[in-house]
Amino acid sequence: MRRKVVVTGVGAVTGYGIGADALWKGLVAGRSAVRPVEWVGWDSAPVQVAAQVPEKLAGGGWRNLRMARLALREALDRSSFP
């Protein structure tokens, strides 16, 4: 079965920052988004590095849901969606 896919907008929340532009600039510059974890209480975790989102995320609720909403908003803003 063959399916067609159309990408109409792009949104990103990554270790480079919020937005597809931040992602692209980081990749083109050849920088790594991985750095030491800065979260309190992380000292005993088996992994001490991660690609954390550098900006503080406004709002309440689950952090991953806030990131998904930011990426969706950017994708819709950059799309041909009315």
PDB file of C-alpha atoms in Angstrom:
ATOM      1  CA  MET A   1       0.000   0.000   0.000  1.00  0.00           C
ATOM      2  CA  ARG A   2       1.335   3.427  -0.947  1.00  0.00           C
ATOM      3  CA  ARG A   3       0.382   6.548   0.943  1.00  0.00           C
ATOM      4  CA  LYS A   4       1.154  10.151   0.246  1.00  0.00           C
ATOM      5  CA  VAL A   5       2.324  12.448   3.021  1.00  0.00           C
ATOM      6  CA  VAL A   6       2.199  16.216   2.877  1.00  0.00           C
ATOM      7  CA  VAL A   7       4.126  18.268   5.423  1.00  0.00           C
ATOM      8  CA  THR A   8       2.524  21.686   5.712  1.00  0.00           C
ATOM      9  CA  GLY A   9       4.252  23.039   8.794  1.00  0.00           C
ATOM     10  CA  VAL A  10       7.153  22.301  11.118  1.00  0.00           C
ATOM     11  CA  GLY A  11       7.439  22.847  14.850  1.00  0.00           C
ATOM     12  CA  ALA A  12      10.250  21.821  17.180  1.00  0.00           C
ATOM     13  CA  VAL A  13      11.129  21.889  20.866  1.00  0.00           C
ATOM     14  CA  THR A  14      14.623  20.462  21.279  1.00  0.00           C
ATOM     15  CA  GLY A  15      17.816  20.693  23.245  1.00  0.00           C
ATOM     16  CA  TYR A  16      18.803  23.533  20.919  1.00  0.00           C
ATOM     17  CA  GLY A  17      15.827  25.611  22.036  1.00  0.00           C
ATOM     18  CA  ILE A  18      12.247  26.298  21.130  1.00  0.00           C
ATOM     19  CA  GLY A  19      11.456  26.563  17.435  1.00  0.00           C
ATOM     20  CA  ALA A  20      12.507  25.018  14.162  1.00  0.00           C
ATOM     21  CA  ASP A  21      14.900  27.925  13.564  1.00  0.00           C
ATOM     22  CA  ALA A  22      16.788  27.153  16.803  1.00  0.00           C
ATOM     23  CA  LEU A  23      17.001  23.490  15.785  1.00  0.00           C
ATOM     24  CA  TRP A  24      18.277  24.315  12.305  1.00  0.00           C
ATOM     25  CA  LYS A  25      20.879  26.816  13.548  1.00  0.00           C
ATOM     26  CA  GLY A  26      22.213  24.308  16.080  1.00  0.00           C
ATOM     27  CA  LEU A  27      22.472  21.548  13.493  1.00  0.00           C
ATOM     28  CA  VAL A  28      24.126  23.743  10.866  1.00  0.00           C
ATOM     29  CA  ALA A  29      26.623  25.029  13.431  1.00  0.00           C
ATOM     30  CA  GLY A  30      27.515  21.434  14.297  1.00  0.00           C
ATOM     31  CA  ARG A  31      26.847  22.019  17.995  1.00  0.00           C
ATOM     32  CA  SER A  32      25.737  19.287  20.344  1.00  0.00           C
ATOM     33  CA  ALA A  33      22.562  19.892  22.342  1.00  0.00           C
ATOM     34  CA  VAL A  34      23.721  17.449  25.021  1.00  0.00           C
ATOM     35  CA  ARG A  35      25.030  18.982  28.251  1.00  0.00           C
ATOM     36  CA  PRO A  36      25.150  18.161  31.972  1.00  0.00           C
ATOM     37  CA  VAL A  37      21.721  17.795  33.581  1.00  0.00           C
ATOM     38  CA  GLU A  38      20.900  20.793  35.764  1.00  0.00           C
ATOM     39  CA  TRP A  39      17.795  19.427  37.516  1.00  0.00           C
ATOM     40  CA  VAL A  40      17.796  19.262  41.298  1.00  0.00           C
ATOM     41  CA  GLY A  41      17.922  15.696  42.592  1.00  0.00           C
ATOM     42  CA  TRP A  42      19.434  14.273  39.413  1.00  0.00           C
ATOM     43  CA  ASP A  43      22.849  13.607  41.036  1.00  0.00           C
ATOM     44  CA  SER A  44      22.164   9.924  41.738  1.00  0.00           C
ATOM     45  CA  ALA A  45      20.729   9.149  38.282  1.00  0.00           C
ATOM     46  CA  PRO A  46      22.777   6.745  36.139  1.00  0.00           C
ATOM     47  CA  VAL A  47      22.881   9.308  33.300  1.00  0.00           C
ATOM     48  CA  GLN A  48      24.285  12.776  33.944  1.00  0.00           C
ATOM     49  CA  VAL A  49      23.843  14.353  30.482  1.00  0.00           C
ATOM     50  CA  ALA A  50      20.789  15.081  28.344  1.00  0.00           C
ATOM     51  CA  ALA A  51      19.542  17.311  25.538  1.00  0.00           C
ATOM     52  CA  GLN A  52      17.393  19.497  27.799  1.00  0.00           C
ATOM     53  CA  VAL A  53      15.236  22.320  26.491  1.00  0.00           C
ATOM     54  CA  PRO A  54      17.265  25.351  27.613  1.00  0.00           C
ATOM     55  CA  GLU A  55      14.327  27.750  28.031  1.00  0.00           C
ATOM     56  CA  LYS A  56      11.836  27.684  30.885  1.00  0.00           C
ATOM     57  CA  LEU A  57       8.430  26.531  29.697  1.00  0.00           C
ATOM     58  CA  ALA A  58       5.540  28.760  30.729  1.00  0.00           C
ATOM     59  CA  GLY A  59       2.274  27.345  31.992  1.00  0.00           C
ATOM     60  CA  GLY A  60       1.299  24.494  34.232  1.00  0.00           C
ATOM     61  CA  GLY A  61       0.684  20.818  33.797  1.00  0.00           C
ATOM     62  CA  TRP A  62       2.879  18.168  32.289  1.00  0.00           C
ATOM     63  CA  ARG A  63       6.144  19.407  30.807  1.00  0.00           C
ATOM     64  CA  ASN A  64       5.922  17.083  27.787  1.00  0.00           C
ATOM     65  CA  LEU A  65       2.398  18.343  27.032  1.00  0.00           C
ATOM     66  CA  ARG A  66       3.627  21.947  27.147  1.00  0.00           C
ATOM     67  CA  MET A  67       6.427  21.052  24.705  1.00  0.00           C
ATOM     68  CA  ALA A  68       3.958  19.318  22.371  1.00  0.00           C
ATOM     69  CA  ARG A  69       1.690  22.371  22.422  1.00  0.00           C
ATOM     70  CA  LEU A  70       4.590  24.698  21.584  1.00  0.00           C
ATOM     71  CA  ALA A  71       5.646  22.516  18.653  1.00  0.00           C
ATOM     72  CA  LEU A  72       2.055  22.212  17.416  1.00  0.00           C
ATOM     73  CA  ARG A  73       1.496  25.966  17.644  1.00  0.00           C
ATOM     74  CA  GLU A  74       4.649  26.632  15.618  1.00  0.00           C
ATOM     75  CA  ALA A  75       3.730  24.006  13.024  1.00  0.00           C
ATOM     76  CA  LEU A  76       0.246  25.486  12.607  1.00  0.00           C
ATOM     77  CA  ASP A  77       1.641  29.035  12.390  1.00  0.00           C
ATOM     78  CA  ARG A  78       4.083  27.971   9.670  1.00  0.00           C
ATOM     79  CA  SER A  79       1.557  25.906   7.736  1.00  0.00           C
ATOM     80  CA  SER A  80      -1.025  26.793   5.135  1.00  0.00           C
ATOM     81  CA  PHE A  81      -3.711  25.883   7.687  1.00  0.00           C
ATOM     82  CA  PRO A  82      -6.271  28.725   7.895  1.00  0.00           C
TER      83      PRO A  82
END
